[in-house]
Each structure stands twice: as structure tokens, then as C-alpha cells.
Coordinates of C-alpha atoms in Angstrom, one line a residue:
M1 CA 4.4 0.3 5.5
K2 CA 0.9 1.5 6.4
L3 CA -2.1 1.3 4.1
G4 CA -5.3 3.1 4.8
V5 CA -8.5 1.4 3.7
V6 CA -11.1 4.1 2.8
G7 CA -14.4 4.5 1.2
L8 CA -18.0 5.6 1.8
P9 CA -19.9 4.0 4.6
N10 CA -21.3 0.5 3.9
V11 CA -19.2 -0.3 0.9
G12 CA -17.5 -3.3 2.5
K13 CA -14.4 -1.7 4.1
S14 CA -14.7 -3.4 7.4
T15 CA -15.6 -6.7 5.9
L16 CA -12.5 -6.5 3.7
F17 CA -10.4 -5.4 6.7
N18 CA -11.7 -8.5 8.7
A19 CA -10.5 -10.7 5.8
I20 CA -7.1 -8.9 5.6
T21 CA -6.3 -9.2 9.3
N22 CA -8.7 -11.6 10.8
A23 CA -8.9 -9.0 13.5
G24 CA -12.6 -9.1 13.9
A25 CA -13.3 -5.4 13.3
Q26 CA -17.0 -4.7 13.8
A27 CA -19.0 -4.7 10.6
A28 CA -22.6 -3.4 10.8
N29 CA -25.2 -2.1 8.4
Y30 CA -25.1 1.6 9.4
P31 CA -22.7 4.5 8.8
F32 CA -19.8 5.3 11.2
C33 CA -19.7 1.8 12.7
T34 CA -15.9 2.3 12.6
I35 CA -15.0 5.4 14.6
E36 CA -11.5 4.7 15.8
P37 CA -9.3 3.1 13.1
N38 CA -8.7 -0.6 13.5
T39 CA -5.2 -1.7 12.6
G40 CA -3.9 -5.1 11.6
V41 CA -0.6 -6.5 10.4
V42 CA -0.6 -9.0 7.6
A43 CA 2.1 -11.1 5.9
V44 CA 3.2 -10.3 2.3
P45 CA 2.7 -13.6 0.4
D46 CA 6.1 -14.9 -0.6
G47 CA 6.5 -18.6 -1.6
R48 CA 10.3 -18.2 -1.5
L49 CA 10.2 -18.4 2.2
N50 CA 8.5 -21.8 2.1
D51 CA 11.3 -23.1 -0.2
L52 CA 14.0 -21.7 2.1
A53 CA 12.3 -23.3 5.1
A54 CA 12.3 -26.7 3.2
L55 CA 16.1 -26.2 2.7
Y56 CA 17.1 -25.0 6.2
H57 CA 14.3 -26.3 8.6
P58 CA 14.6 -23.2 10.7
K59 CA 13.1 -22.6 14.1
K60 CA 11.2 -19.6 12.8
V61 CA 10.0 -18.3 9.4
T62 CA 9.3 -14.5 9.3
P63 CA 7.6 -12.9 6.3
A64 CA 7.7 -9.2 5.3
T65 CA 4.5 -7.5 6.6
V66 CA 2.3 -4.6 5.8
E67 CA 0.0 -2.7 8.2
F68 CA -3.6 -2.0 7.2
V69 CA -5.7 0.7 8.9
D70 CA -9.5 0.5 8.6
I71 CA -10.5 4.2 8.4
A72 CA -14.2 5.0 9.1
G73 CA -16.5 5.8 6.2
L74 CA -16.0 9.3 4.7
V75 CA -19.0 11.3 3.5
K76 CA -19.6 14.5 1.5
G77 CA -18.4 17.4 3.6
A78 CA -15.7 15.4 5.4
S79 CA -13.1 18.1 4.6
H80 CA -15.2 20.5 6.6
G81 CA -15.7 18.1 9.5
E82 CA -18.9 16.4 8.3
G83 CA -19.4 12.9 9.7
L84 CA -16.3 13.1 11.9
G85 CA -14.4 14.0 8.8
N86 CA -11.4 15.8 10.3
K87 CA -10.5 12.9 12.5
F88 CA -10.7 10.5 9.6
L89 CA -8.6 12.7 7.3
S90 CA -5.9 12.8 9.9
H91 CA -5.7 9.0 9.9
I92 CA -5.3 8.9 6.2
R93 CA -2.5 11.5 6.4
E94 CA -0.5 9.0 8.5
C95 CA -0.7 6.2 5.8
D96 CA 1.8 5.5 3.0
A97 CA -0.9 4.5 0.4
I98 CA -4.6 4.2 0.1
V99 CA -6.9 1.2 -0.7
H100 CA -10.1 2.8 -1.8
V101 CA -13.0 0.4 -1.6
V102 CA -15.8 1.0 -4.1
R103 CA -19.2 -0.8 -3.9
C104 CA -20.0 -2.6 -7.1
F105 CA -23.1 -4.6 -6.2
D106 CA -26.8 -3.9 -5.5
D107 CA -28.4 -5.1 -2.2
E108 CA -31.6 -3.6 -1.0
N109 CA -30.7 -4.8 2.5
I110 CA -27.5 -2.8 2.7
I111 CA -28.1 0.9 3.1
H112 CA -26.2 3.2 0.7
V113 CA -25.4 6.6 2.2
D114 CA -26.4 8.4 -1.1
G115 CA -29.5 6.2 -1.7
S116 CA -28.1 4.3 -4.8
V117 CA -25.0 2.5 -6.1
D118 CA -22.9 4.6 -8.5
P119 CA -19.2 3.8 -8.4
A120 CA -18.0 6.8 -10.4
R121 CA -20.0 9.2 -8.2
D122 CA -18.8 7.4 -5.0
M123 CA -15.2 7.6 -6.1
E124 CA -15.5 11.3 -6.9
T125 CA -17.2 12.0 -3.5
I126 CA -14.2 10.6 -1.6
N127 CA -11.6 12.1 -4.0
L128 CA -13.1 15.6 -3.9
E129 CA -13.0 15.6 -0.1
L130 CA -9.4 14.6 -0.1
I131 CA -8.7 17.3 -2.7
F132 CA -10.6 20.0 -0.7
A133 CA -8.5 19.1 2.4
D134 CA -5.3 19.4 0.3
M135 CA -6.4 22.8 -1.2
E136 CA -6.7 24.1 2.4
T137 CA -3.2 22.8 3.2
V138 CA -1.7 24.2 0.0
K139 CA -3.3 27.6 0.5
K140 CA -2.0 27.9 4.1
R141 CA 1.6 27.0 3.0
G142 CA 1.4 29.3 0.0
D143 CA 0.2 32.2 2.1
K144 CA 3.0 31.6 4.6
A145 CA 5.6 31.5 1.8
E146 CA 4.2 34.7 0.3
K147 CA 4.7 36.5 3.6
L148 CA 8.4 35.4 3.7
V149 CA 9.1 36.5 0.1
K150 CA 10.1 39.9 1.6
T151 CA 13.1 38.3 3.3
G152 CA 14.8 38.2 -0.1
D153 CA 15.3 34.4 0.0
K154 CA 14.3 33.2 -3.5
K155 CA 13.2 29.8 -2.2
Y156 CA 10.1 31.5 -0.7
A157 CA 9.1 33.1 -4.0
E158 CA 9.6 29.7 -5.7
E159 CA 7.4 28.0 -3.0
A160 CA 4.7 30.6 -3.3
A161 CA 4.6 30.1 -7.1
L162 CA 4.5 26.3 -6.7
A163 CA 1.7 26.5 -4.2
K164 CA -0.3 28.7 -6.6
W165 CA 0.1 26.3 -9.5
L166 CA -0.6 23.3 -7.3
Y167 CA -3.7 24.9 -5.9
E168 CA -5.0 25.5 -9.4
H169 CA -4.3 21.9 -10.3
L170 CA -6.3 20.7 -7.3
E171 CA -9.1 23.2 -7.9
S172 CA -9.6 21.6 -11.3
G173 CA -10.4 18.3 -9.6
K174 CA -7.1 16.6 -10.1
P175 CA -5.2 14.9 -7.3
A176 CA -1.7 16.0 -6.3
R177 CA -0.2 12.7 -7.5
T178 CA -0.9 13.8 -11.1
F179 CA 0.9 17.1 -10.8
P180 CA 4.2 17.2 -12.8
F181 CA 6.6 17.9 -9.9
T182 CA 10.3 18.3 -10.5
D183 CA 12.5 16.5 -8.0
A184 CA 13.2 19.8 -6.2
E185 CA 9.5 20.5 -6.0
K186 CA 8.8 17.1 -4.6
D187 CA 11.3 17.9 -1.8
V188 CA 9.4 21.2 -1.1
V189 CA 5.9 19.6 -0.8
R190 CA 6.9 16.4 1.0
D191 CA 6.3 17.9 4.4
Y192 CA 2.8 19.2 3.2
F193 CA 1.7 15.6 3.8
L194 CA -0.9 15.9 1.0
L195 CA -3.6 13.3 1.0
T196 CA -4.0 13.1 -2.7
S197 CA -0.2 12.7 -3.3
K198 CA -0.5 9.1 -1.9
P199 CA -0.6 6.3 -4.3
V200 CA -4.0 4.6 -4.5
I201 CA -5.5 1.2 -5.5
Y202 CA -9.2 0.9 -6.1
A203 CA -10.8 -2.2 -4.8
A204 CA -14.0 -2.9 -6.8
N205 CA -16.1 -4.9 -4.3
I206 CA -18.5 -7.2 -6.1
A207 CA -21.1 -9.6 -4.8
E208 CA -20.0 -13.2 -4.2
D209 CA -22.3 -14.6 -6.9
Q210 CA -20.6 -12.4 -9.5
L211 CA -17.2 -14.1 -9.1
G212 CA -17.9 -16.6 -11.9
E213 CA -18.8 -13.8 -14.4
D214 CA -16.5 -12.0 -16.9
L215 CA -15.4 -9.3 -14.5
D216 CA -14.7 -6.8 -17.2
Q217 CA -18.3 -7.0 -18.4
I218 CA -19.8 -6.1 -15.0
P219 CA -21.1 -2.5 -15.6
Y220 CA -20.1 -1.2 -12.1
V221 CA -16.6 -2.7 -12.5
K222 CA -16.3 -1.0 -15.9
A223 CA -17.2 2.3 -14.4
V224 CA -14.5 1.9 -11.7
R225 CA -11.9 1.1 -14.3
E226 CA -12.8 4.0 -16.5
A227 CA -12.7 6.5 -13.6
A228 CA -9.4 5.0 -12.3
R229 CA -7.8 5.2 -15.8
A230 CA -8.1 9.0 -15.7
E231 CA -5.6 9.2 -12.8
E232 CA -3.6 6.1 -13.9
A233 CA -4.5 4.2 -10.8
Q234 CA -4.7 0.4 -10.4
V235 CA -8.0 -1.5 -10.0
L236 CA -8.4 -4.9 -8.3
V237 CA -11.7 -6.7 -8.3
I238 CA -12.6 -8.5 -5.1
S239 CA -15.5 -9.9 -3.2
A240 CA -15.0 -8.8 0.4
Q241 CA -17.6 -11.3 1.6
I242 CA -15.8 -14.2 -0.1
E243 CA -12.4 -13.0 1.1
E244 CA -13.7 -12.9 4.7
E245 CA -14.9 -16.6 4.3
I246 CA -11.5 -17.6 2.8
A247 CA -9.7 -15.9 5.7
Q248 CA -11.4 -18.3 8.2
M249 CA -10.2 -21.4 6.3
E250 CA -7.1 -23.6 6.9
E251 CA -4.5 -23.4 4.2
D252 CA -5.3 -26.7 2.4
E253 CA -9.0 -25.9 2.6
K254 CA -8.4 -22.4 1.2
Q255 CA -6.4 -23.8 -1.8
E256 CA -9.2 -26.3 -2.6
F257 CA -11.8 -23.5 -2.4
L258 CA -9.8 -21.2 -4.7
T259 CA -9.4 -24.1 -7.2
E260 CA -13.2 -24.6 -7.2
L261 CA -13.6 -20.9 -7.9
G262 CA -11.1 -21.2 -10.8
I263 CA -8.5 -18.7 -9.4
E264 CA -4.9 -19.2 -8.3
K265 CA -4.7 -16.5 -5.6
S266 CA -7.1 -14.9 -3.3
G267 CA -8.0 -11.2 -4.0
L268 CA -6.3 -10.3 -0.7
D269 CA -3.0 -11.9 -1.7
L270 CA -3.2 -10.0 -5.0
M271 CA -4.0 -6.8 -3.2
I272 CA -1.2 -7.1 -0.7
T273 CA 1.3 -7.8 -3.4
A274 CA 0.0 -5.0 -5.5
C275 CA 0.3 -2.5 -2.6
Y276 CA 3.8 -3.7 -2.0
D277 CA 4.7 -3.1 -5.6
L278 CA 2.8 0.2 -5.7
L279 CA 5.2 1.7 -3.0
G280 CA 8.3 0.4 -4.9
L281 CA 9.2 -2.1 -2.2
I282 CA 11.1 -5.4 -2.6
S283 CA 12.4 -8.1 -0.3
F284 CA 15.8 -9.5 0.3
L285 CA 16.1 -12.7 2.2
T286 CA 18.2 -14.1 5.0
A287 CA 18.3 -17.9 5.7
G288 CA 19.7 -20.1 8.4
E289 CA 18.8 -22.7 11.0
D290 CA 17.5 -20.1 13.4
E291 CA 15.4 -18.1 11.0
C292 CA 14.4 -17.6 7.4
R293 CA 13.2 -14.1 6.9
A294 CA 12.1 -11.6 4.2
W295 CA 13.2 -8.0 4.8
T296 CA 11.4 -5.0 3.2
I297 CA 13.4 -2.3 1.5
T298 CA 12.7 0.3 -1.1
R299 CA 13.8 -0.6 -4.6
G300 CA 17.2 1.0 -5.2
T301 CA 18.5 0.5 -1.6
K302 CA 22.2 -0.1 -1.4
A303 CA 23.7 -3.0 0.6
P304 CA 24.8 -1.1 3.7
Q305 CA 21.4 0.5 4.2
A306 CA 19.8 -2.9 3.7
A307 CA 22.1 -4.3 6.3
G308 CA 20.9 -1.5 8.6
K309 CA 17.3 -2.9 8.4
I310 CA 18.6 -5.9 10.4
H311 CA 20.7 -3.9 12.9
T312 CA 22.2 -0.5 12.9
D313 CA 25.6 -2.1 13.7
F314 CA 25.4 -4.0 10.4
E315 CA 25.3 -0.7 8.5
R316 CA 27.8 1.1 10.7
G317 CA 30.4 -1.6 10.4
F318 CA 29.5 -2.9 6.9
I319 CA 32.3 -4.8 5.2
R320 CA 30.6 -6.7 2.4
A321 CA 27.5 -8.6 1.5
E322 CA 27.7 -12.3 0.3
I323 CA 24.8 -12.7 -2.1
V324 CA 23.3 -15.5 -4.1
P325 CA 20.0 -15.1 -6.1
F326 CA 17.1 -17.1 -4.6
E327 CA 16.5 -19.1 -7.8
T328 CA 20.2 -20.1 -7.9
L329 CA 20.1 -21.3 -4.3
K330 CA 16.8 -23.2 -4.9
Q331 CA 18.2 -24.9 -8.0
L332 CA 21.5 -26.0 -6.3
G333 CA 19.9 -26.8 -2.9
S334 CA 22.5 -25.3 -0.5
M335 CA 24.7 -22.3 0.0
A336 CA 27.7 -24.7 0.1
A337 CA 26.9 -25.9 -3.4
C338 CA 26.5 -22.4 -4.6
K339 CA 30.0 -21.5 -3.2
E340 CA 31.5 -24.6 -4.7
K341 CA 30.4 -23.4 -8.2
G342 CA 31.6 -19.8 -7.5
L343 CA 28.0 -18.5 -7.6
V344 CA 28.1 -16.6 -4.3
R345 CA 29.0 -13.0 -5.1
S346 CA 30.9 -10.6 -2.7
E347 CA 29.3 -7.1 -3.1
G348 CA 30.5 -3.8 -1.6
K349 CA 29.0 -0.6 -0.5
D350 CA 27.7 0.5 -3.9
Y351 CA 25.8 -2.7 -4.6
V352 CA 22.1 -2.0 -5.2
M353 CA 20.0 -4.8 -3.7
Q354 CA 17.8 -6.9 -5.9
D355 CA 14.5 -8.6 -5.0
G356 CA 15.1 -12.2 -3.8
D357 CA 18.8 -11.7 -3.0
V358 CA 19.7 -14.3 -0.3
T359 CA 22.2 -12.3 1.8
L360 CA 24.8 -12.7 4.5
F361 CA 26.2 -9.4 5.7
R362 CA 29.8 -9.3 7.0
F363 CA 30.5 -6.4 9.4
N364 CA 32.9 -5.3 12.0
V365 CA 32.1 -2.8 14.8

């Protein structure tokens, strides 16, 4: 899973990225500090792995992960190549979802590319550039389908009509993700790789001294929520500066600091979890003395395909999955105790995996 971190220059993207990955991406007070995208892999917070480790004392604990890509600041005209725009847009195209960082604080020492802070305007600037790029893509595909209508294959006429409706939708300033596609139409446009079809989370970046305030009463945050509501997008309020500080701390120091701030989880933990959910992902678990591990699958995945995430042979020679829900295992303390009480289920090829299934796959190749 790859998440692109986007926004205007100097909104806190690279500071946030540093906090996410601790990768030390350069953060400086001028536009286009980030030119090539920085990438970093980060663990999906999952307390269940700690509990499994306490039960099994494994040699290794491996969490599920997500990859973040820090994409350089977009500006007005990016869809036509302004500010290295074409390059940046191609990096977004490769991502599964977008984290759109919006500046929600005033600081005369940090330059704003448009001269002032206005979250709704800044969000619109980025979104319109992505829409303009998609309009160009849809027009090209529509023109191509139109030329092929004369072959007599009705799929080209249907695609040409779909492209026309979608173009009009984009032209009205709406992203592709709000277009009412049928399942068949989704299949048609999937290989268009539209930028605005990607799910998005808006990260409202506030100043560190605003954390103690009622976040919903901060005018800039209210503006972000209102703009996001129009496209049914999620909003998370964070302080990138604070998150970067937290990322440098040891785990016990981090928890103490969060308690002092009066919050249970860091903004980054919340963001990673929200992005995981946004893409419809869940984790099943495997546990043993060698390794306790969380495996990422799409919600609705069946047992053989989940087995294939571990090794293709597991899917090819799948016999059954022996499954116990995590909470049951935690409560009884061992797989042996679960078996003794008849709580380990044997599931076949049609079983749909559930989040937190502790699983042992049986296979024969």
C-alpha cells in the first residue's frame, strides 16, 4: 500500500513525512525543497502483536506496513507543467491513496506560496490541478473510443459516452471519486489511473500551541472540515511539528508525553490506521515461536488468497485454514487451550477472512 503525501509548498508535508518515517527528508522554508519523492515504510499500529509476543516469545515480531511517499509541493498550473508539475503528478498516479496536508496556522516566518493562509482556497488549488490533469486523460481516452466506434463494437460507444459524462463531471469541479460509476464502468476507467479517483484524507496541520484548544473551534480547521464534507472525505487534525518531536522519543517517553497532552494516540498513529481503513484493508495474524506477524489483505479476501500472501504454494495447495479469533486466543492464553474447548475452527476455500483471525494454513503441494 502506497500513500502519497501532497499539498502546497511549505504547508508541513516534509515535516510530517519526517515524523511518519523518521527518514530525515529535508525540510526547508522555500518551495520545491522536495524534488524527487522521499519514500518511507512505517508500521501499522497493532497492539494485538504485543499480546501475541507476550504469549509466544517469538524471535521476531513483524507488523503490517504502509509506504508513504513525500511528493513535492504542487502549485497552480501544475497540470500544465508549472513548478515541475508533470513529474509530481506522475508520482501521485502511482499511489493508492492521498494524504493532503493543509496549513492551518499563521506564521510570518514561514512563506506561503500564495501570500496568505486560506485552507479552502489551498485545498481547491490542489484539487483543481488534479481535476485538470484527469480531464486531459479522460478527453484522450474518449477521443480514442470515439474513433473506434466505427468498428461496430458497442463497448467503444459505451466508453465514449462514459468519457463524455465523466468529463462534464470533472469540468464542474468535482473529483472522479464522487462520480456514480456502475461496477462495469469502474472496470472501464480503472486503467485510466485517474488522480481524483483515489481516496483522500485531509491532514489539517495546526501549530503546536493549538493542541490544547477545542480543535473544532479553530477557524482554519472548520474551513477544512466544511470543504472536505462536500466530497465526503475524512479530516484528521495534527501538528506536524509535535509529531516530529514525538517520533524522536523512546516508547515510554512518548506515552508519557501523550498523556501530558491529554491524548491517547499520536496523530500519526491515527492517520496510519485511518489510511489503512480508507483502503478497505484488514490484518490476519500468524503466531509461533519463530515469528508473530500481521498480514495485510483487502476486506472480503477468501482464505486461499490470504494464504497466498504468505507464499504462493500455500494458495496453490490450500487444504484448510485453522482459525481462532484473536480475542479468544488472548482470553484463553494458548492455542492448545482453544483447541481443548473446541474453539479453533476449520475453514475451507469459501471462508472470508476477518480482521484479527489468528490463522494456521494447511496445504499440500
